[in-house]
PDB file of C-alpha atoms in Angstrom:
ATOM      1  CA  UNK A   1      26.181   9.694 -52.418  1.00 48.00           C
ATOM      2  CA  UNK A   2      23.251   7.609 -50.257  1.00 50.00           C
ATOM      3  CA  UNK A   3      25.024   8.124 -47.135  1.00 50.00           C
ATOM      4  CA  UNK A   4      25.851  11.579 -47.949  1.00 51.00           C
ATOM      5  CA  UNK A   5      21.534  11.709 -48.782  1.00 49.00           C
ATOM      6  CA  UNK A   6      20.919   9.516 -45.125  1.00 49.00           C
ATOM      7  CA  UNK A   7      22.924  12.447 -43.230  1.00 48.00           C
ATOM      8  CA  UNK A   8      21.028  15.433 -44.749  1.00 51.00           C
ATOM      9  CA  UNK A   9      18.319  13.728 -43.732  1.00 52.00           C
ATOM     10  CA  UNK A  10      18.977  13.246 -40.425  1.00 54.00           C
ATOM     11  CA  UNK A  11      17.544  16.057 -37.889  1.00 55.00           C
ATOM     12  CA  UNK A  12      19.827  18.547 -36.023  1.00 56.00           C
ATOM     13  CA  UNK A  13      20.461  16.452 -32.104  1.00 65.00           C
ATOM     14  CA  UNK A  14      19.415  19.334 -29.678  1.00 66.00           C
ATOM     15  CA  UNK A  15      22.380  20.235 -27.361  1.00 75.00           C
ATOM     16  CA  UNK A  16      21.976  19.039 -24.031  1.00 79.00           C
ATOM     17  CA  UNK A  17      21.098  22.466 -22.258  1.00 78.00           C
ATOM     18  CA  UNK A  18      18.081  22.295 -24.457  1.00 80.00           C
ATOM     19  CA  UNK A  19      17.280  18.233 -23.330  1.00 80.00           C
ATOM     20  CA  UNK A  20      17.776  19.557 -19.548  1.00 79.00           C
ATOM     21  CA  UNK A  21      15.269  22.876 -20.202  1.00 83.00           C
ATOM     22  CA  UNK A  22      12.444  20.230 -22.052  1.00 82.00           C
ATOM     23  CA  UNK A  23      13.139  18.203 -19.694  1.00 85.00           C
ATOM     24  CA  UNK A  24      12.475  20.554 -16.837  1.00 83.00           C
ATOM     25  CA  UNK A  25       9.307  21.721 -18.446  1.00 84.00           C
ATOM     26  CA  UNK A  26       7.945  18.643 -18.910  1.00 87.00           C
ATOM     27  CA  UNK A  27       8.229  17.473 -15.215  1.00 87.00           C
ATOM     28  CA  UNK A  28       6.261  21.201 -14.121  1.00 86.00           C
ATOM     29  CA  UNK A  29       3.740  20.599 -16.388  1.00 83.00           C
ATOM     30  CA  UNK A  30       3.451  17.093 -15.147  1.00 84.00           C
ATOM     31  CA  UNK A  31       3.556  18.726 -11.597  1.00 85.00           C
ATOM     32  CA  UNK A  32       0.766  21.044 -12.542  1.00 85.00           C
ATOM     33  CA  UNK A  33      -1.457  18.146 -13.725  1.00 85.00           C
ATOM     34  CA  UNK A  34      -0.706  16.044 -10.356  1.00 81.00           C
ATOM     35  CA  UNK A  35      -1.736  18.963  -8.403  1.00 81.00           C
ATOM     36  CA  UNK A  36      -5.238  20.087 -10.961  1.00 83.00           C
ATOM     37  CA  UNK A  37      -6.199  16.566 -10.029  1.00 85.00           C
ATOM     38  CA  UNK A  38      -5.632  16.044  -6.714  1.00 81.00           C
ATOM     39  CA  UNK A  39      -6.932  18.972  -4.983  1.00 83.00           C
ATOM     40  CA  UNK A  40     -10.483  17.701  -5.945  1.00 82.00           C
ATOM     41  CA  UNK A  41      -9.333  14.427  -4.563  1.00 77.00           C
ATOM     42  CA  UNK A  42      -7.951  15.469  -1.458  1.00 75.00           C
ATOM     43  CA  UNK A  43     -10.809  17.766  -0.774  1.00 79.00           C
ATOM     44  CA  UNK A  44     -12.768  14.582  -1.003  1.00 71.00           C
ATOM     45  CA  UNK A  45     -11.050  12.978   1.587  1.00 69.00           C
ATOM     46  CA  UNK A  46     -11.143  15.237   3.795  1.00 70.00           C
ATOM     47  CA  UNK A  47     -14.901  15.469   3.499  1.00 70.00           C
ATOM     48  CA  UNK A  48     -15.525  11.897   3.971  1.00 69.00           C
ATOM     49  CA  UNK A  49     -12.975  12.221   7.453  1.00 67.00           C
ATOM     50  CA  UNK A  50     -15.292  14.322   8.820  1.00 68.00           C
ATOM     51  CA  UNK A  51     -19.025  13.289   6.711  1.00 71.00           C
ATOM     52  CA  UNK A  52     -17.912   8.851   6.713  1.00 74.00           C
ATOM     53  CA  UNK A  53     -19.887   7.397   3.349  1.00 79.00           C
ATOM     54  CA  UNK A  54     -22.517   5.613   3.648  1.00 89.00           C
ATOM     55  CA  UNK A  55     -21.859   1.887   5.038  1.00 94.00           C
ATOM     56  CA  UNK A  56     -22.041  -1.031   2.180  1.00 95.00           C
ATOM     57  CA  UNK A  57     -24.644  -3.218   2.605  1.00 96.00           C
ATOM     58  CA  UNK A  58     -23.444  -7.449   3.308  1.00 96.00           C
ATOM     59  CA  UNK A  59     -26.778  -8.847   4.295  1.00 97.00           C
ATOM     60  CA  UNK A  60     -26.321 -12.365   2.912  1.00 96.00           C
ATOM     61  CA  UNK A  61     -22.689 -12.222   1.441  1.00 98.00           C
ATOM     62  CA  UNK A  62     -20.532 -14.766   2.269  1.00 98.00           C
ATOM     63  CA  UNK A  63     -17.281 -13.559   4.709  1.00 98.00           C
ATOM     64  CA  UNK A  64     -14.596 -15.730   5.111  1.00 99.00           C
ATOM     65  CA  UNK A  65     -12.175 -15.331   7.732  1.00 99.00           C
ATOM     66  CA  UNK A  66      -9.066 -17.495   8.378  1.00 98.00           C
ATOM     67  CA  UNK A  67      -8.182 -17.543  12.358  1.00 96.00           C
ATOM     68  CA  UNK A  68     -10.967 -17.245  14.110  1.00 96.00           C
ATOM     69  CA  UNK A  69     -11.837 -19.482  16.082  1.00 96.00           C
ATOM     70  CA  UNK A  70     -11.077 -17.504  18.850  1.00 94.00           C
ATOM     71  CA  UNK A  71      -9.834 -14.152  19.730  1.00 94.00           C
ATOM     72  CA  UNK A  72     -10.438 -10.663  17.024  1.00 96.00           C
ATOM     73  CA  UNK A  73     -11.345 -13.117  14.564  1.00 97.00           C
ATOM     74  CA  UNK A  74     -14.658 -14.617  16.019  1.00 97.00           C
ATOM     75  CA  UNK A  75     -15.261 -10.726  17.347  1.00 97.00           C
ATOM     76  CA  UNK A  76     -14.905  -9.865  13.079  1.00 98.00           C
ATOM     77  CA  UNK A  77     -17.356 -12.546  12.519  1.00 98.00           C
ATOM     78  CA  UNK A  78     -20.129 -11.773  15.210  1.00 98.00           C
ATOM     79  CA  UNK A  79     -19.867  -7.719  13.599  1.00 98.00           C
ATOM     80  CA  UNK A  80     -20.529  -9.264  10.316  1.00 98.00           C
ATOM     81  CA  UNK A  81     -22.940 -11.722  11.540  1.00 98.00           C
ATOM     82  CA  UNK A  82     -24.745  -8.256  13.047  1.00 97.00           C
ATOM     83  CA  UNK A  83     -24.881  -7.093   9.229  1.00 97.00           C
ATOM     84  CA  UNK A  84     -26.612 -10.574   7.896  1.00 96.00           C
ATOM     85  CA  UNK A  85     -23.647 -12.218   6.515  1.00 98.00           C
ATOM     86  CA  UNK A  86     -22.844 -15.794   6.496  1.00 98.00           C
ATOM     87  CA  UNK A  87     -19.875 -17.007   7.564  1.00 98.00           C
ATOM     88  CA  UNK A  88     -16.378 -19.147   6.755  1.00 98.00           C
ATOM     89  CA  UNK A  89     -14.636 -19.802   9.720  1.00 98.00           C
ATOM     90  CA  UNK A  90     -10.962 -21.361   8.915  1.00 98.00           C
ATOM     91  CA  UNK A  91      -8.741 -22.279  11.487  1.00 98.00           C
ATOM     92  CA  UNK A  92      -5.540 -24.491  12.649  1.00 97.00           C
ATOM     93  CA  UNK A  93      -8.204 -25.688  15.210  1.00 97.00           C
ATOM     94  CA  UNK A  94     -11.328 -27.068  14.243  1.00 97.00           C
ATOM     95  CA  UNK A  95     -12.514 -27.216  17.797  1.00 97.00           C
ATOM     96  CA  UNK A  96     -12.531 -23.522  17.873  1.00 97.00           C
ATOM     97  CA  UNK A  97     -14.005 -22.362  14.923  1.00 98.00           C
ATOM     98  CA  UNK A  98     -17.092 -25.348  15.083  1.00 98.00           C
ATOM     99  CA  UNK A  99     -17.471 -23.801  18.753  1.00 97.00           C
ATOM    100  CA  UNK A 100     -17.169 -20.605  16.514  1.00 98.00           C
ATOM    101  CA  UNK A 101     -20.023 -21.382  14.299  1.00 98.00           C
ATOM    102  CA  UNK A 102     -22.524 -22.639  16.732  1.00 97.00           C
ATOM    103  CA  UNK A 103     -21.964 -19.190  18.820  1.00 97.00           C
ATOM    104  CA  UNK A 104     -22.721 -17.665  15.307  1.00 97.00           C
ATOM    105  CA  UNK A 105     -26.231 -19.751  14.218  1.00 96.00           C
ATOM    106  CA  UNK A 106     -27.375 -20.002  17.684  1.00 96.00           C
ATOM    107  CA  UNK A 107     -27.575 -16.353  18.797  1.00 93.00           C
ATOM    108  CA  UNK A 108     -27.263 -15.028  14.706  1.00 93.00           C
ATOM    109  CA  UNK A 109     -29.138 -16.784  12.550  1.00 93.00           C
ATOM    110  CA  UNK A 110     -26.488 -16.652  10.189  1.00 96.00           C
ATOM    111  CA  UNK A 111     -25.046 -19.812   8.229  1.00 97.00           C
ATOM    112  CA  UNK A 112     -21.607 -20.933   9.352  1.00 98.00           C
ATOM    113  CA  UNK A 113     -19.275 -22.689   8.181  1.00 98.00           C
ATOM    114  CA  UNK A 114     -16.126 -24.596  10.425  1.00 98.00           C
ATOM    115  CA  UNK A 115     -12.963 -25.410   8.000  1.00 98.00           C
ATOM    116  CA  UNK A 116      -9.573 -27.019   9.667  1.00 98.00           C
ATOM    117  CA  UNK A 117      -6.715 -25.047   7.569  1.00 97.00           C
ATOM    118  CA  UNK A 118      -3.154 -24.408   7.640  1.00 97.00           C
ATOM    119  CA  UNK A 119      -3.113 -21.318   6.233  1.00 97.00           C
ATOM    120  CA  UNK A 120       0.410 -21.651   5.461  1.00 95.00           C
ATOM    121  CA  UNK A 121       0.802 -24.510   3.106  1.00 96.00           C
ATOM    122  CA  UNK A 122       0.336 -23.800  -0.394  1.00 97.00           C
ATOM    123  CA  UNK A 123      -1.417 -27.366  -0.954  1.00 97.00           C
ATOM    124  CA  UNK A 124      -3.869 -26.662   1.738  1.00 98.00           C
ATOM    125  CA  UNK A 125      -4.897 -23.593   0.725  1.00 97.00           C
ATOM    126  CA  UNK A 126      -5.734 -24.776  -2.551  1.00 97.00           C
ATOM    127  CA  UNK A 127      -8.058 -27.613  -1.253  1.00 97.00           C
ATOM    128  CA  UNK A 128      -9.861 -25.001   1.112  1.00 98.00           C
ATOM    129  CA  UNK A 129     -10.453 -22.774  -1.982  1.00 97.00           C
ATOM    130  CA  UNK A 130     -12.240 -25.765  -3.906  1.00 96.00           C
ATOM    131  CA  UNK A 131     -14.438 -26.534  -1.008  1.00 97.00           C
ATOM    132  CA  UNK A 132     -15.624 -23.395  -0.070  1.00 98.00           C
ATOM    133  CA  UNK A 133     -16.549 -23.156  -3.649  1.00 96.00           C
ATOM    134  CA  UNK A 134     -17.782 -26.490  -4.123  1.00 96.00           C
ATOM    135  CA  UNK A 135     -20.030 -26.682  -0.126  1.00 96.00           C
ATOM    136  CA  UNK A 136     -20.912 -22.923   0.618  1.00 97.00           C
ATOM    137  CA  UNK A 137     -20.576 -20.592  -2.547  1.00 96.00           C
ATOM    138  CA  UNK A 138     -18.399 -17.787  -3.459  1.00 97.00           C
ATOM    139  CA  UNK A 139     -16.985 -15.638  -1.088  1.00 98.00           C
ATOM    140  CA  UNK A 140     -17.500 -12.133  -1.281  1.00 98.00           C
ATOM    141  CA  UNK A 141     -15.154 -11.317   1.359  1.00 98.00           C
ATOM    142  CA  UNK A 142     -12.091 -12.726   2.523  1.00 99.00           C
ATOM    143  CA  UNK A 143      -9.985 -11.492   5.912  1.00 99.00           C
ATOM    144  CA  UNK A 144      -6.811 -12.730   6.180  1.00 98.00           C
ATOM    145  CA  UNK A 145      -6.521 -12.787  10.082  1.00 98.00           C
ATOM    146  CA  UNK A 146      -4.458 -15.360  11.313  1.00 95.00           C
ATOM    147  CA  UNK A 147      -1.308 -14.270  12.470  1.00 93.00           C
ATOM    148  CA  UNK A 148       1.305 -15.191  14.989  1.00 92.00           C
ATOM    149  CA  UNK A 149       2.768 -13.011  17.511  1.00 89.00           C
ATOM    150  CA  UNK A 150       6.642 -12.508  18.949  1.00 85.00           C
ATOM    151  CA  UNK A 151       7.814 -10.287  21.276  1.00 84.00           C
ATOM    152  CA  UNK A 152      11.741 -10.621  21.074  1.00 85.00           C
ATOM    153  CA  UNK A 153      14.666  -8.884  19.827  1.00 88.00           C
ATOM    154  CA  UNK A 154      16.362 -10.537  16.591  1.00 90.00           C
ATOM    155  CA  UNK A 155      19.484 -12.426  18.651  1.00 92.00           C
ATOM    156  CA  UNK A 156      16.946 -14.209  20.563  1.00 90.00           C
ATOM    157  CA  UNK A 157      14.243 -15.538  18.355  1.00 89.00           C
ATOM    158  CA  UNK A 158      15.433 -19.126  17.342  1.00 91.00           C
ATOM    159  CA  UNK A 159      15.266 -20.228  13.673  1.00 94.00           C
ATOM    160  CA  UNK A 160      11.667 -22.083  14.161  1.00 94.00           C
ATOM    161  CA  UNK A 161       9.900 -19.267  15.618  1.00 93.00           C
ATOM    162  CA  UNK A 162      11.234 -17.147  13.102  1.00 95.00           C
ATOM    163  CA  UNK A 163       9.934 -19.719  10.089  1.00 96.00           C
ATOM    164  CA  UNK A 164       6.773 -20.116  11.332  1.00 96.00           C
ATOM    165  CA  UNK A 165       6.192 -16.634  11.694  1.00 95.00           C
ATOM    166  CA  UNK A 166       7.237 -15.756   7.772  1.00 97.00           C
ATOM    167  CA  UNK A 167       5.084 -18.611   6.992  1.00 97.00           C
ATOM    168  CA  UNK A 168       1.783 -17.700   8.837  1.00 97.00           C
ATOM    169  CA  UNK A 169       2.018 -13.948   8.780  1.00 97.00           C
ATOM    170  CA  UNK A 170       3.364 -13.025   5.095  1.00 98.00           C
ATOM    171  CA  UNK A 171       3.131 -16.662   2.949  1.00 98.00           C
ATOM    172  CA  UNK A 172      -0.422 -17.488   3.902  1.00 97.00           C
ATOM    173  CA  UNK A 173      -1.806 -13.825   3.140  1.00 98.00           C
ATOM    174  CA  UNK A 174      -0.129 -14.791  -0.459  1.00 98.00           C
ATOM    175  CA  UNK A 175      -1.912 -17.793  -1.103  1.00 98.00           C
ATOM    176  CA  UNK A 176      -5.408 -17.016   0.251  1.00 98.00           C
ATOM    177  CA  UNK A 177      -5.335 -13.960  -1.151  1.00 98.00           C
ATOM    178  CA  UNK A 178      -3.788 -16.017  -5.068  1.00 98.00           C
ATOM    179  CA  UNK A 179      -6.258 -18.418  -4.909  1.00 97.00           C
ATOM    180  CA  UNK A 180      -9.352 -16.437  -4.070  1.00 98.00           C
ATOM    181  CA  UNK A 181      -8.727 -13.651  -6.232  1.00 98.00           C
ATOM    182  CA  UNK A 182      -8.263 -16.022  -9.587  1.00 96.00           C
ATOM    183  CA  UNK A 183     -12.030 -16.690  -8.451  1.00 96.00           C
ATOM    184  CA  UNK A 184     -13.158 -12.650  -7.574  1.00 98.00           C
ATOM    185  CA  UNK A 185     -11.642 -11.737 -10.701  1.00 97.00           C
ATOM    186  CA  UNK A 186     -14.087 -14.413 -12.860  1.00 96.00           C
ATOM    187  CA  UNK A 187     -16.891 -13.000 -11.180  1.00 96.00           C
ATOM    188  CA  UNK A 188     -15.885  -9.622 -11.348  1.00 96.00           C
ATOM    189  CA  UNK A 189     -17.148  -8.862  -7.493  1.00 97.00           C
ATOM    190  CA  UNK A 190     -14.532  -8.817  -4.444  1.00 98.00           C
ATOM    191  CA  UNK A 191     -13.211  -7.315  -1.560  1.00 99.00           C
ATOM    192  CA  UNK A 192      -9.730  -8.555   0.053  1.00 99.00           C
ATOM    193  CA  UNK A 193      -8.784  -7.450   3.872  1.00 99.00           C
ATOM    194  CA  UNK A 194      -5.360  -8.080   5.456  1.00 98.00           C
ATOM    195  CA  UNK A 195      -5.112  -8.342   9.034  1.00 98.00           C
ATOM    196  CA  UNK A 196      -1.209  -6.379   9.708  1.00 96.00           C
ATOM    197  CA  UNK A 197      -0.297  -4.070  12.667  1.00 94.00           C
ATOM    198  CA  UNK A 198       0.486  -1.156  14.128  1.00 91.00           C
ATOM    199  CA  UNK A 199       3.727  -3.256  13.788  1.00 89.00           C
ATOM    200  CA  UNK A 200       4.020  -3.273   9.992  1.00 93.00           C
ATOM    201  CA  UNK A 201       4.075   0.907   9.825  1.00 92.00           C
ATOM    202  CA  UNK A 202       6.012   2.145  12.625  1.00 90.00           C
ATOM    203  CA  UNK A 203       8.728  -0.405  13.386  1.00 89.00           C
ATOM    204  CA  UNK A 204       8.834  -2.403  16.657  1.00 86.00           C
ATOM    205  CA  UNK A 205      12.189  -2.620  18.410  1.00 85.00           C
ATOM    206  CA  UNK A 206      10.713  -5.749  21.114  1.00 84.00           C
ATOM    207  CA  UNK A 207       9.568  -7.501  18.049  1.00 90.00           C
ATOM    208  CA  UNK A 208      12.297  -7.409  14.822  1.00 93.00           C
ATOM    209  CA  UNK A 209      10.696 -10.850  12.701  1.00 95.00           C
ATOM    210  CA  UNK A 210       6.716  -9.990  13.927  1.00 94.00           C
ATOM    211  CA  UNK A 211       7.569  -6.223  12.451  1.00 95.00           C
ATOM    212  CA  UNK A 212       8.945  -7.616   9.425  1.00 96.00           C
ATOM    213  CA  UNK A 213       6.567 -10.177   8.772  1.00 97.00           C
ATOM    214  CA  UNK A 214       3.679  -7.035   9.155  1.00 97.00           C
ATOM    215  CA  UNK A 215       5.729  -4.882   7.099  1.00 97.00           C
ATOM    216  CA  UNK A 216       5.551  -7.053   4.603  1.00 98.00           C
ATOM    217  CA  UNK A 217       1.653  -7.253   4.888  1.00 98.00           C
ATOM    218  CA  UNK A 218       1.400  -3.614   4.191  1.00 97.00           C
ATOM    219  CA  UNK A 219       3.855  -3.430   0.618  1.00 98.00           C
ATOM    220  CA  UNK A 220       2.145  -6.621  -0.309  1.00 98.00           C
ATOM    221  CA  UNK A 221      -1.909  -5.029  -0.022  1.00 98.00           C
ATOM    222  CA  UNK A 222      -0.178  -1.856  -1.427  1.00 98.00           C
ATOM    223  CA  UNK A 223       1.234  -3.422  -4.214  1.00 98.00           C
ATOM    224  CA  UNK A 224      -2.139  -5.406  -5.104  1.00 98.00           C
ATOM    225  CA  UNK A 225      -3.889  -2.371  -4.408  1.00 98.00           C
ATOM    226  CA  UNK A 226      -2.147  -1.183  -7.344  1.00 98.00           C
ATOM    227  CA  UNK A 227      -2.281  -4.364  -9.877  1.00 98.00           C
ATOM    228  CA  UNK A 228      -6.657  -4.616  -9.318  1.00 98.00           C
ATOM    229  CA  UNK A 229      -6.131  -0.624 -10.675  1.00 97.00           C
ATOM    230  CA  UNK A 230      -3.438  -1.459 -13.450  1.00 97.00           C
ATOM    231  CA  UNK A 231      -5.682  -4.186 -15.161  1.00 97.00           C
ATOM    232  CA  UNK A 232      -8.763  -2.361 -14.535  1.00 96.00           C
ATOM    233  CA  UNK A 233     -10.170  -4.093 -11.867  1.00 97.00           C
ATOM    234  CA  UNK A 234     -10.310  -1.661  -9.478  1.00 95.00           C
ATOM    235  CA  UNK A 235     -13.737  -0.999  -9.154  1.00 94.00           C
ATOM    236  CA  UNK A 236     -15.021  -4.912  -8.842  1.00 96.00           C
ATOM    237  CA  UNK A 237     -12.413  -6.004  -6.221  1.00 98.00           C
ATOM    238  CA  UNK A 238     -11.760  -3.915  -2.821  1.00 98.00           C
ATOM    239  CA  UNK A 239      -8.637  -3.972  -0.823  1.00 98.00           C
ATOM    240  CA  UNK A 240      -8.466  -2.481   2.483  1.00 98.00           C
ATOM    241  CA  UNK A 241      -4.611  -2.983   4.661  1.00 98.00           C
ATOM    242  CA  UNK A 242      -5.681  -3.076   8.906  1.00 98.00           C
ATOM    243  CA  UNK A 243      -3.045  -1.267  11.494  1.00 96.00           C
ATOM    244  CA  UNK A 244      -4.801  -2.158  14.471  1.00 94.00           C
ATOM    245  CA  UNK A 245      -2.414  -0.667  18.244  1.00 88.00           C
ATOM    246  CA  UNK A 246      -2.184  -3.485  20.479  1.00 80.00           C
ATOM    247  CA  UNK A 247      -5.343  -5.341  21.166  1.00 85.00           C
ATOM    248  CA  UNK A 248      -5.954  -7.653  24.682  1.00 78.00           C
ATOM    249  CA  UNK A 249      -6.880 -10.674  22.062  1.00 70.00           C
ATOM    250  CA  UNK A 250      -3.888 -13.330  23.731  1.00 62.00           C
ATOM    251  CA  UNK A 251      -2.509 -13.242  27.611  1.00 61.00           C
ATOM    252  CA  UNK A 252       1.158 -13.414  26.672  1.00 60.00           C
ATOM    253  CA  UNK A 253       0.533 -10.206  25.057  1.00 61.00           C
ATOM    254  CA  UNK A 254      -0.631  -8.115  28.377  1.00 60.00           C
ATOM    255  CA  UNK A 255       1.724  -9.679  30.108  1.00 61.00           C
ATOM    256  CA  UNK A 256       4.019  -8.214  27.758  1.00 60.00           C
ATOM    257  CA  UNK A 257       3.113  -4.741  27.893  1.00 58.00           C
ATOM    258  CA  UNK A 258       3.903  -4.322  31.287  1.00 58.00           C
ATOM    259  CA  UNK A 259       3.213  -0.023  30.950  1.00 59.00           C
ATOM    260  CA  UNK A 260       1.749   0.677  27.166  1.00 61.00           C
ATOM    261  CA  UNK A 261       1.702   4.842  27.143  1.00 62.00           C
ATOM    262  CA  UNK A 262      -2.162   4.006  25.532  1.00 68.00           C
ATOM    263  CA  UNK A 263      -4.496   1.422  26.187  1.00 73.00           C
ATOM    264  CA  UNK A 264      -4.923  -1.510  24.899  1.00 81.00           C
ATOM    265  CA  UNK A 265      -7.574  -1.986  22.678  1.00 89.00           C
ATOM    266  CA  UNK A 266     -10.819  -4.839  23.215  1.00 92.00           C
ATOM    267  CA  UNK A 267     -11.056  -7.138  20.378  1.00 94.00           C
ATOM    268  CA  UNK A 268     -14.883  -5.918  20.629  1.00 96.00           C
ATOM    269  CA  UNK A 269     -13.931  -2.372  19.249  1.00 95.00           C
ATOM    270  CA  UNK A 270     -11.351  -3.238  17.150  1.00 96.00           C
ATOM    271  CA  UNK A 271     -13.657  -5.645  15.431  1.00 97.00           C
ATOM    272  CA  UNK A 272     -16.224  -2.820  15.370  1.00 97.00           C
ATOM    273  CA  UNK A 273     -14.140  -0.855  14.044  1.00 96.00           C
ATOM    274  CA  UNK A 274     -12.070  -2.527  11.363  1.00 98.00           C
ATOM    275  CA  UNK A 275     -15.798  -4.143   9.834  1.00 98.00           C
ATOM    276  CA  UNK A 276     -17.072  -0.210   9.412  1.00 97.00           C
ATOM    277  CA  UNK A 277     -13.894   0.732   7.261  1.00 96.00           C
ATOM    278  CA  UNK A 278     -13.986  -2.587   5.573  1.00 98.00           C
ATOM    279  CA  UNK A 279     -17.688  -0.928   4.672  1.00 98.00           C
ATOM    280  CA  UNK A 280     -17.293   1.805   3.817  1.00 96.00           C
ATOM    281  CA  UNK A 281     -14.921   0.728   1.336  1.00 96.00           C
ATOM    282  CA  UNK A 282     -11.522   2.182   2.917  1.00 96.00           C
ATOM    283  CA  UNK A 283      -8.288   0.952   1.523  1.00 96.00           C
ATOM    284  CA  UNK A 284      -6.087   1.848   4.664  1.00 96.00           C
ATOM    285  CA  UNK A 285      -7.713   1.363   8.547  1.00 96.00           C
ATOM    286  CA  UNK A 286      -6.014   2.107  11.298  1.00 94.00           C
ATOM    287  CA  UNK A 287      -7.611   1.863  14.493  1.00 95.00           C
ATOM    288  CA  UNK A 288      -7.664   4.141  16.142  1.00 88.00           C
ATOM    289  CA  UNK A 289      -7.842   6.517  12.880  1.00 87.00           C
ATOM    290  CA  UNK A 290      -5.524   9.022  14.753  1.00 81.00           C
ATOM    291  CA  UNK A 291      -2.263   6.847  15.263  1.00 84.00           C
ATOM    292  CA  UNK A 292      -1.882   6.131  11.686  1.00 82.00           C
ATOM    293  CA  UNK A 293      -1.866  10.426  11.751  1.00 84.00           C
ATOM    294  CA  UNK A 294       0.417  10.373  13.979  1.00 84.00           C
ATOM    295  CA  UNK A 295       3.043   7.763  12.287  1.00 86.00           C
ATOM    296  CA  UNK A 296       2.541   9.655   8.802  1.00 86.00           C
ATOM    297  CA  UNK A 297       3.481  12.591  10.702  1.00 84.00           C
ATOM    298  CA  UNK A 298       6.674  11.645  12.467  1.00 86.00           C
ATOM    299  CA  UNK A 299       7.987   9.779   9.660  1.00 87.00           C
ATOM    300  CA  UNK A 300       8.333  13.358   7.981  1.00 89.00           C
ATOM    301  CA  UNK A 301      11.577  14.236  10.266  1.00 86.00           C
ATOM    302  CA  UNK A 302      15.319  12.623  10.252  1.00 90.00           C
ATOM    303  CA  UNK A 303      15.575   9.596  12.078  1.00 88.00           C
ATOM    304  CA  UNK A 304      16.776  10.840  14.858  1.00 90.00           C
ATOM    305  CA  UNK A 305      13.974  13.568  15.797  1.00 87.00           C
ATOM    306  CA  UNK A 306      11.748  10.138  15.715  1.00 83.00           C
ATOM    307  CA  UNK A 307      14.014   8.534  18.280  1.00 85.00           C
ATOM    308  CA  UNK A 308      13.339  11.416  19.693  1.00 85.00           C
ATOM    309  CA  UNK A 309      10.230  10.893  20.072  1.00 80.00           C
ATOM    310  CA  UNK A 310      10.010   7.433  20.404  1.00 83.00           C
ATOM    311  CA  UNK A 311      11.916   8.575  24.125  1.00 81.00           C
ATOM    312  CA  UNK A 312       9.674  10.536  25.287  1.00 80.00           C
ATOM    313  CA  UNK A 313       6.533  10.032  23.561  1.00 78.00           C
ATOM    314  CA  UNK A 314       5.948   6.756  22.663  1.00 77.00           C
ATOM    315  CA  UNK A 315       8.417   5.556  25.715  1.00 73.00           C
ATOM    316  CA  UNK A 316       9.225   2.346  24.072  1.00 68.00           C
ATOM    317  CA  UNK A 317      11.706   1.680  27.029  1.00 62.00           C
ATOM    318  CA  UNK A 318       9.622   1.537  29.009  1.00 58.00           C
ATOM    319  CA  UNK A 319       6.843  -0.976  27.795  1.00 56.00           C
ATOM    320  CA  UNK A 320       8.421  -4.316  28.965  1.00 53.00           C
ATOM    321  CA  UNK A 321       9.739  -2.925  32.379  1.00 49.00           C
ATOM    322  CA  UNK A 322       7.965  -3.662  35.445  1.00 46.00           C
TER     323      UNK A 322
END
């Protein structure tokens, strides 16, 4: 009898058709809700493109940049110094880091500290964090800039170079971010920037492993941004992922790119665009800006159409032709 009472109390099961209708109605309701929230946000985004937001003040704040002994890292250090920031220059080449610091002190009159660190080493990064916080102070802006470039097809890349590229381009970004993020969360303040590449959103056939490593950086920064939002830290700790076009930072890059369809960027121009994007709290920074829009537009098409664009618009097959 107890079994009979229990069966009488159980709610009647809905038919499969009713379940489908209920799911569809829920999805329609959710879609309407998304549209009602998204339209104002899209409008605001367009306004920000047409009327850029005000740059935040970083005077007196400490900016740490990896791989800043030369090239883009050094150029970004000079840009931040122009805005009154103090710098921590991290590089595997201590002499280059110290030269950058000497120039910053002499020409920009800011505090600058040099540290020799292999950022692909978990232990060295861990020691760096303690050293910086003990001898310099809290870091307000972390810029993961150190990277290794390699132009070759996969079958031509040797194991040592592949491992080094993954260690420096991917692991170092994770190690640096992991250790400094904890301190930033404690302070409820910070900005984490990672220098990726246009090859991180647009696969580059001439650099299979390099492009893979930069896609990893974009994925990591995207996941980190969402993690901070879910944990309630999005308003305290900002993130920026930077995707620049080819930059004239090294001779091997300019030697390889014999016929680029678009002009190679200067380090000074790229650094200025990056710093301004960071100071506007932009989550994604593409240099030049319209390249990012072009890649997103291109990805709307089927693969074969994208290949036609590569052949006739980007002319990637001509990049390394004499």
